[in-house]
Tab-separated table of N, CA and C in Angstrom:
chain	number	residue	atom	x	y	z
A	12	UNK	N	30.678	-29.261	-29.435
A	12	UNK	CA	30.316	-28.281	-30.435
A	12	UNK	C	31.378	-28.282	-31.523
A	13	UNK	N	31.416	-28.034	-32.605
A	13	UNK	CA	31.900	-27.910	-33.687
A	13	UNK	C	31.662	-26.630	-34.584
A	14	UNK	N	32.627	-26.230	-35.425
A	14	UNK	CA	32.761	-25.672	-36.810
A	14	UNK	C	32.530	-25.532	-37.589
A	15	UNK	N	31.562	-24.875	-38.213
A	15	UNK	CA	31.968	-25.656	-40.273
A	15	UNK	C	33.022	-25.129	-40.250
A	16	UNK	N	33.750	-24.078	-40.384
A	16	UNK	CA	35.108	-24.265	-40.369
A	16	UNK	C	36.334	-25.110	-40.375
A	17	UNK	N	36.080	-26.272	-39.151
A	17	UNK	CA	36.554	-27.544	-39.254
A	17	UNK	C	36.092	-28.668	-39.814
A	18	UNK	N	35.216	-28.733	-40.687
A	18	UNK	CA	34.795	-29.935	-40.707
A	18	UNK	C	35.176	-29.963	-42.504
A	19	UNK	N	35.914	-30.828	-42.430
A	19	UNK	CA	36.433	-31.500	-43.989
A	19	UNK	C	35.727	-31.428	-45.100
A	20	UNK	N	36.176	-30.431	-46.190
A	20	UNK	CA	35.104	-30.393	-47.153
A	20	UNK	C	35.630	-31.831	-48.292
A	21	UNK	N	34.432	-32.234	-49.062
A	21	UNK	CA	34.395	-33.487	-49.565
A	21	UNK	C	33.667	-33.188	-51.254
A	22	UNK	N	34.328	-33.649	-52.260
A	22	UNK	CA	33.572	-33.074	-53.640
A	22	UNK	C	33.001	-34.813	-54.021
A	23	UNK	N	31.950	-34.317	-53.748
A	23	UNK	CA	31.344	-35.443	-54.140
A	23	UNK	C	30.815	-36.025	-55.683
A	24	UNK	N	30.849	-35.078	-56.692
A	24	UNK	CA	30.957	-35.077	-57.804
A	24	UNK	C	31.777	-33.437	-58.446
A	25	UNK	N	31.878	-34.050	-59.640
A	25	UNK	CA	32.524	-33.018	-60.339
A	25	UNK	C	32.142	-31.465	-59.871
A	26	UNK	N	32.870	-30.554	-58.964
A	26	UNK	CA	31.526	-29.302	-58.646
A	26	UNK	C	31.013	-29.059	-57.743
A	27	UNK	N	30.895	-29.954	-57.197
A	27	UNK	CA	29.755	-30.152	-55.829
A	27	UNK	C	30.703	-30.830	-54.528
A	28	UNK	N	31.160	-29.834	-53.992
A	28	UNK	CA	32.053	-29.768	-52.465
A	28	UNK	C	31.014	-29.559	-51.523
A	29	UNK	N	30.674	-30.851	-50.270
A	29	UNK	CA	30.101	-30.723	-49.251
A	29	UNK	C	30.710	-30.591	-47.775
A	30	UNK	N	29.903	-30.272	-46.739
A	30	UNK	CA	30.569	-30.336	-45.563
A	30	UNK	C	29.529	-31.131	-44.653
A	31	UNK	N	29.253	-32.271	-44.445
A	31	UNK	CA	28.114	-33.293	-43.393
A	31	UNK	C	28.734	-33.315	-42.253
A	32	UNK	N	27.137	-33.355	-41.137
A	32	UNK	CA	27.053	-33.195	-40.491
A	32	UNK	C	26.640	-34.479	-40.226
A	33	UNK	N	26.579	-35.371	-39.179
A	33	UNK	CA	25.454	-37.061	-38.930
A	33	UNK	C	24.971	-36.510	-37.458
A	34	UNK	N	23.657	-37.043	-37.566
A	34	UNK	CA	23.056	-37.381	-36.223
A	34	UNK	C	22.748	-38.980	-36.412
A	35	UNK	N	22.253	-38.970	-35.198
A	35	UNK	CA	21.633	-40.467	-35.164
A	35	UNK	C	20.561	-40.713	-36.019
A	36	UNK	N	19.246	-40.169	-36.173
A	36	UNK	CA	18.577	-39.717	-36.767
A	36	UNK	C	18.561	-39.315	-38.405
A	37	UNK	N	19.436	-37.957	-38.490
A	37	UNK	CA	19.415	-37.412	-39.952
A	37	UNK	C	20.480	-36.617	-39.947
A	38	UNK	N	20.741	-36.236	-41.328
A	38	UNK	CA	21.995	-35.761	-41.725
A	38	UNK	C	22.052	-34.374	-42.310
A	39	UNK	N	23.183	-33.165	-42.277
A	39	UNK	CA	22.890	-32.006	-42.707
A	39	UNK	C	24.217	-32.387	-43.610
A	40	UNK	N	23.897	-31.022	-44.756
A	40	UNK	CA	25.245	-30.608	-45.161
A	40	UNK	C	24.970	-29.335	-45.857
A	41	UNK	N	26.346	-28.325	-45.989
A	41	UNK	CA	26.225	-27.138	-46.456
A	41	UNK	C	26.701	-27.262	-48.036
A	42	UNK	N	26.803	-27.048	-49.098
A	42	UNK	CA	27.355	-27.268	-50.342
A	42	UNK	C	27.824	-25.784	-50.660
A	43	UNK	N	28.943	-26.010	-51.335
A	43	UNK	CA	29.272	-25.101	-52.065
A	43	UNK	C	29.320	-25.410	-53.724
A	44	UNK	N	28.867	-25.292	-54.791
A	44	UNK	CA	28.333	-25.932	-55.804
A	44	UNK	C	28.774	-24.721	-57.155
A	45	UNK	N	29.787	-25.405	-58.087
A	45	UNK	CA	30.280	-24.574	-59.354
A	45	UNK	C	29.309	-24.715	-60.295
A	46	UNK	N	29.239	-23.403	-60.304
A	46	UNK	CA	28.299	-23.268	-62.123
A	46	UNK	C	28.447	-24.159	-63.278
A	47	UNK	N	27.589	-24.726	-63.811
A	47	UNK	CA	27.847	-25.687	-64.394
A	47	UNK	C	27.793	-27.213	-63.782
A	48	UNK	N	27.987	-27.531	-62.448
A	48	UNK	CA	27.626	-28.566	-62.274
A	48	UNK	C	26.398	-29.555	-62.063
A	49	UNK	N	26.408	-30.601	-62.519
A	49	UNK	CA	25.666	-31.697	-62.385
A	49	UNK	C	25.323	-32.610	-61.477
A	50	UNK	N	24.438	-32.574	-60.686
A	50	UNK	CA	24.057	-33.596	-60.041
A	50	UNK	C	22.698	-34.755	-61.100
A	51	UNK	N	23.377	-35.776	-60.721
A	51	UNK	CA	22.389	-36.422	-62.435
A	51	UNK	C	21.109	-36.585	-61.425
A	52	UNK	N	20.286	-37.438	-62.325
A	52	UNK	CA	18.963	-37.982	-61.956
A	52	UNK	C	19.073	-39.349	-60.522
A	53	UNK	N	18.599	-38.765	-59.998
A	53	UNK	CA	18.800	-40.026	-58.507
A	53	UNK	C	17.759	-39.816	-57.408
A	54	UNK	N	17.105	-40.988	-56.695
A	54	UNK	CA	16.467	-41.231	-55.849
A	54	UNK	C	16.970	-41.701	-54.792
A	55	UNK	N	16.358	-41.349	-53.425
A	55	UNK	CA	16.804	-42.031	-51.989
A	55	UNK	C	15.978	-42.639	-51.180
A	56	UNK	N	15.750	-43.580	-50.770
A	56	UNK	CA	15.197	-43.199	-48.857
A	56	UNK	C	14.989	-42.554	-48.361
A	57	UNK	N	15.634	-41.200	-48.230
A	57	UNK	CA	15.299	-40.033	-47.336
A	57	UNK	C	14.796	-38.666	-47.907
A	58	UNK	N	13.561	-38.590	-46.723
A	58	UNK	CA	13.390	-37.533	-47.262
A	58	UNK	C	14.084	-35.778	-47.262
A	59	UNK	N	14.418	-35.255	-48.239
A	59	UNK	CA	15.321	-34.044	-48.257
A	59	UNK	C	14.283	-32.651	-47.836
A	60	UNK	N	15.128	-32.048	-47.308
A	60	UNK	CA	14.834	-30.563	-47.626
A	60	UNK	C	16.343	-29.718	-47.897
A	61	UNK	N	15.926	-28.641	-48.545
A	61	UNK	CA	17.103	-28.305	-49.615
A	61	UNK	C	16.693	-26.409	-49.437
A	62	UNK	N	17.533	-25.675	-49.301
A	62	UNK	CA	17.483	-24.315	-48.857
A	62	UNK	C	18.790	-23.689	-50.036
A	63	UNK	N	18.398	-22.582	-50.386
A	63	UNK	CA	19.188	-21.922	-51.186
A	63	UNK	C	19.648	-21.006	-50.767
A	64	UNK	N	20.607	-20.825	-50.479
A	64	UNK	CA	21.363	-19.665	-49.455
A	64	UNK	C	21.678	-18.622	-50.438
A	65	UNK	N	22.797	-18.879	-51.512
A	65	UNK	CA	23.066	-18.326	-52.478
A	65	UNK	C	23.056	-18.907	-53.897
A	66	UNK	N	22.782	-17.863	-54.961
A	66	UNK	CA	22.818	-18.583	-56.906
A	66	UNK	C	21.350	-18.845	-57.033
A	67	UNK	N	21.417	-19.924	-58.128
A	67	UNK	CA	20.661	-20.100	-58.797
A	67	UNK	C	20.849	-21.342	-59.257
A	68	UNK	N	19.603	-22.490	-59.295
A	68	UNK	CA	19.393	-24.166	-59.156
A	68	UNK	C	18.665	-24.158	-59.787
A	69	UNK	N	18.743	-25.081	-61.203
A	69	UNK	CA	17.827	-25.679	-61.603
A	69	UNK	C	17.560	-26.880	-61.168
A	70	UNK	N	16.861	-27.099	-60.842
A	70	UNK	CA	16.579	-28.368	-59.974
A	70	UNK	C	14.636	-29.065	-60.574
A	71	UNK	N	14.847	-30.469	-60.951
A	71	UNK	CA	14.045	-31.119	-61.652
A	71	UNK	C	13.615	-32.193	-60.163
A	72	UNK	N	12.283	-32.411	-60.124
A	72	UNK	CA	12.018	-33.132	-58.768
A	72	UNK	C	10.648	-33.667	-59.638
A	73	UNK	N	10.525	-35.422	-59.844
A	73	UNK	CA	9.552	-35.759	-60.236
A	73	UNK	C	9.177	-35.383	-61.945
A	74	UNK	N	8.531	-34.504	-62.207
A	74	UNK	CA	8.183	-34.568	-63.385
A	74	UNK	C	8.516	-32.473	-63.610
A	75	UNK	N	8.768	-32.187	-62.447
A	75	UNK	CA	8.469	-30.706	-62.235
A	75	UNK	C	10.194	-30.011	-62.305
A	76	UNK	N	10.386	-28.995	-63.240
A	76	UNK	CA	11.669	-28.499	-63.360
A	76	UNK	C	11.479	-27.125	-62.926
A	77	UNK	N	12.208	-26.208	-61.980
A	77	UNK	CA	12.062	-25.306	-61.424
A	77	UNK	C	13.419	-24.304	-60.927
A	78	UNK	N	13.951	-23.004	-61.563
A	78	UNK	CA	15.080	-22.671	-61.251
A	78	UNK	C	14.338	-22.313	-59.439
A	79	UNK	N	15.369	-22.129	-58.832
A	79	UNK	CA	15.119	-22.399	-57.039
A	79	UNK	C	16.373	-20.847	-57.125
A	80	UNK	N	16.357	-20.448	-56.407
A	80	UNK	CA	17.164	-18.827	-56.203
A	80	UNK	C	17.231	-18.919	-54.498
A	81	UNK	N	18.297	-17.351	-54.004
A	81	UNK	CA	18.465	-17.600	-52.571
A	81	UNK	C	17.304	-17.354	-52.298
A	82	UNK	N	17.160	-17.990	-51.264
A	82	UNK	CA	15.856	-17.812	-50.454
A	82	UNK	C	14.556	-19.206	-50.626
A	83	UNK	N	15.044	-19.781	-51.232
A	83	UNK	CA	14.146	-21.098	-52.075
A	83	UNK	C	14.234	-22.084	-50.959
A	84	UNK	N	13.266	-22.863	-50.502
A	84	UNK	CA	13.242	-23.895	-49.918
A	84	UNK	C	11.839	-25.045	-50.491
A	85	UNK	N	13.066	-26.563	-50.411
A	85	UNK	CA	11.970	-27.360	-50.969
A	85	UNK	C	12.047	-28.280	-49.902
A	86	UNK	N	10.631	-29.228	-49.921
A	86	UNK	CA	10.762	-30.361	-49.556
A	86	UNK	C	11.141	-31.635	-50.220
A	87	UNK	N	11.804	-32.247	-50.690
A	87	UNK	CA	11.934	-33.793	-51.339
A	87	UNK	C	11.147	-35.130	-50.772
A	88	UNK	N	10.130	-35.109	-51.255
A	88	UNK	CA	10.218	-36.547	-50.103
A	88	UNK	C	10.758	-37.886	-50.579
A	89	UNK	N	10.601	-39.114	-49.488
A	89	UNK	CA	11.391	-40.119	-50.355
A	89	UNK	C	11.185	-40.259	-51.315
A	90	UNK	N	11.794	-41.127	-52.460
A	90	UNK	CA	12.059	-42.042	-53.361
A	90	UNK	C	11.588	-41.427	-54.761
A	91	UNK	N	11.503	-40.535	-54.380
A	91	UNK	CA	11.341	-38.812	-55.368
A	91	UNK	C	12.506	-39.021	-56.649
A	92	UNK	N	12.502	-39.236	-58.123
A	92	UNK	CA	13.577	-38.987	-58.582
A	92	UNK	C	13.764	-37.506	-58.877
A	93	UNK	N	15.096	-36.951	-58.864
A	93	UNK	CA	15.218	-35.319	-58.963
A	93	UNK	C	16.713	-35.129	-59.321
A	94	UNK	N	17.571	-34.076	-59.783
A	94	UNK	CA	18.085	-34.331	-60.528
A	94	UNK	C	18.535	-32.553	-60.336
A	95	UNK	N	19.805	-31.652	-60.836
A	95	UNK	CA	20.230	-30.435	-60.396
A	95	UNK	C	21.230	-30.035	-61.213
A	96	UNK	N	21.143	-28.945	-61.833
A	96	UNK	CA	22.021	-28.124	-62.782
A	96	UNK	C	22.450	-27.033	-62.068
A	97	UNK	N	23.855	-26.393	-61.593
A	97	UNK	CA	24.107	-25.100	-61.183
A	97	UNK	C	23.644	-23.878	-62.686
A	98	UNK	N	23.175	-22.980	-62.444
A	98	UNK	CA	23.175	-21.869	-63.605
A	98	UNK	C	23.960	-21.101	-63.222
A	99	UNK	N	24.499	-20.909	-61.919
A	99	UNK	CA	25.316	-19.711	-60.995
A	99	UNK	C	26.165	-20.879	-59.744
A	100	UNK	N	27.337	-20.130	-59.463
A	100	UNK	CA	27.677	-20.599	-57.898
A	100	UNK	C	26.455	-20.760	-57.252
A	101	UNK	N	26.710	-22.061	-56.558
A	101	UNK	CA	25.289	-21.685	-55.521
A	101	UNK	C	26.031	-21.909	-53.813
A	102	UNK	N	25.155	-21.722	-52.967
A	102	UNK	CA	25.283	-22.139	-52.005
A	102	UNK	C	24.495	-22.442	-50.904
A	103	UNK	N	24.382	-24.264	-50.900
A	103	UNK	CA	22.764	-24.551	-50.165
A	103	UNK	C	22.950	-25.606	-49.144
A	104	UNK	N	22.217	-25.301	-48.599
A	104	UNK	CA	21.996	-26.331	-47.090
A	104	UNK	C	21.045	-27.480	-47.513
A	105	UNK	N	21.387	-29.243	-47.601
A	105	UNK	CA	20.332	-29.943	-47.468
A	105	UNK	C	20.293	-30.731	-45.570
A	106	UNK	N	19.016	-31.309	-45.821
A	106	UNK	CA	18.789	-32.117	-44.988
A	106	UNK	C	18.260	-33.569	-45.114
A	107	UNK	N	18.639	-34.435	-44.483
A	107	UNK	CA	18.259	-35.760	-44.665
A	107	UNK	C	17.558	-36.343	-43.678
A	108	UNK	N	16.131	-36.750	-43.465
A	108	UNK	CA	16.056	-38.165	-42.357
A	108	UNK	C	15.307	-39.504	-42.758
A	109	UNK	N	15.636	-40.792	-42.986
A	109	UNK	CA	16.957	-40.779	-41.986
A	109	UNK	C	18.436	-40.305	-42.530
A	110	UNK	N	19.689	-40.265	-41.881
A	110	UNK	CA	20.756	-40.089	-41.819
A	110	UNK	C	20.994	-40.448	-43.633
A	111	UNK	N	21.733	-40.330	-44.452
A	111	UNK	CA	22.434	-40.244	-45.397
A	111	UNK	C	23.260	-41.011	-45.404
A	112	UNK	N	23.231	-41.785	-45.488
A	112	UNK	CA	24.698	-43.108	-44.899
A	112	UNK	C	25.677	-43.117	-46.514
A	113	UNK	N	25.507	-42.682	-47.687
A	113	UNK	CA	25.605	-42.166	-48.606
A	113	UNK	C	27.343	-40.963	-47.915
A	114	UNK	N	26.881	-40.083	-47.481
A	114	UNK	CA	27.894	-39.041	-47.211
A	114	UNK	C	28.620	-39.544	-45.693
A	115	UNK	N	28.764	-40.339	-45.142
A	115	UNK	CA	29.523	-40.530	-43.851
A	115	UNK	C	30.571	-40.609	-44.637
């Protein structure tokens, strides 16, 4: 068993500090995410789901732009391009399967 507490936070772009989790399978992580930051336009392999704990996400998926607030949950599926503006601190849980080999 483990922590988030212990587990090494990682800024993966300017703003955007994660904490991953790996299974064999698929991958979690919690974000903590500064106003103002950018996640650009990008596609994966895996399909996401994405939960808004806290703030406010603009978040662009496909052709569709949508602020996302706490309580927001999406699905991503693969090869989806999508793309994320903070308007507020946020703080959100994604998920990956398969695994994210991206964040190990």
């Amino acid at each position: 068993m483990q922590h988030l507490d212990n587990i090494p936070v990682k800024e993966v772009l300017p703003g955007l500090f994660g904490k991953f989790l790996h299974g064999e399978k698929s991958s979690l992580a919690v974000w903590e995410i500064r106003k103002g930051a950018v996640l650009p336009l990008h596609a994966h392999e895996n399909e996401q789901i994405t939960y808004i704990l806290e703030g406010e996400l603009q978040m662009t998926i496909g052709e569709n732009t949508t602020v996302f607030k706490a309580g927001n949950v999406e699905v991503i599926p693969a090869n989806i391009p999508h793309s994320a503006i903070a308007l507020t601190d946020c703080k959100v849980i994604d998920s990956w399967a398969p695994v994210r080999e991206a964040y190990r």
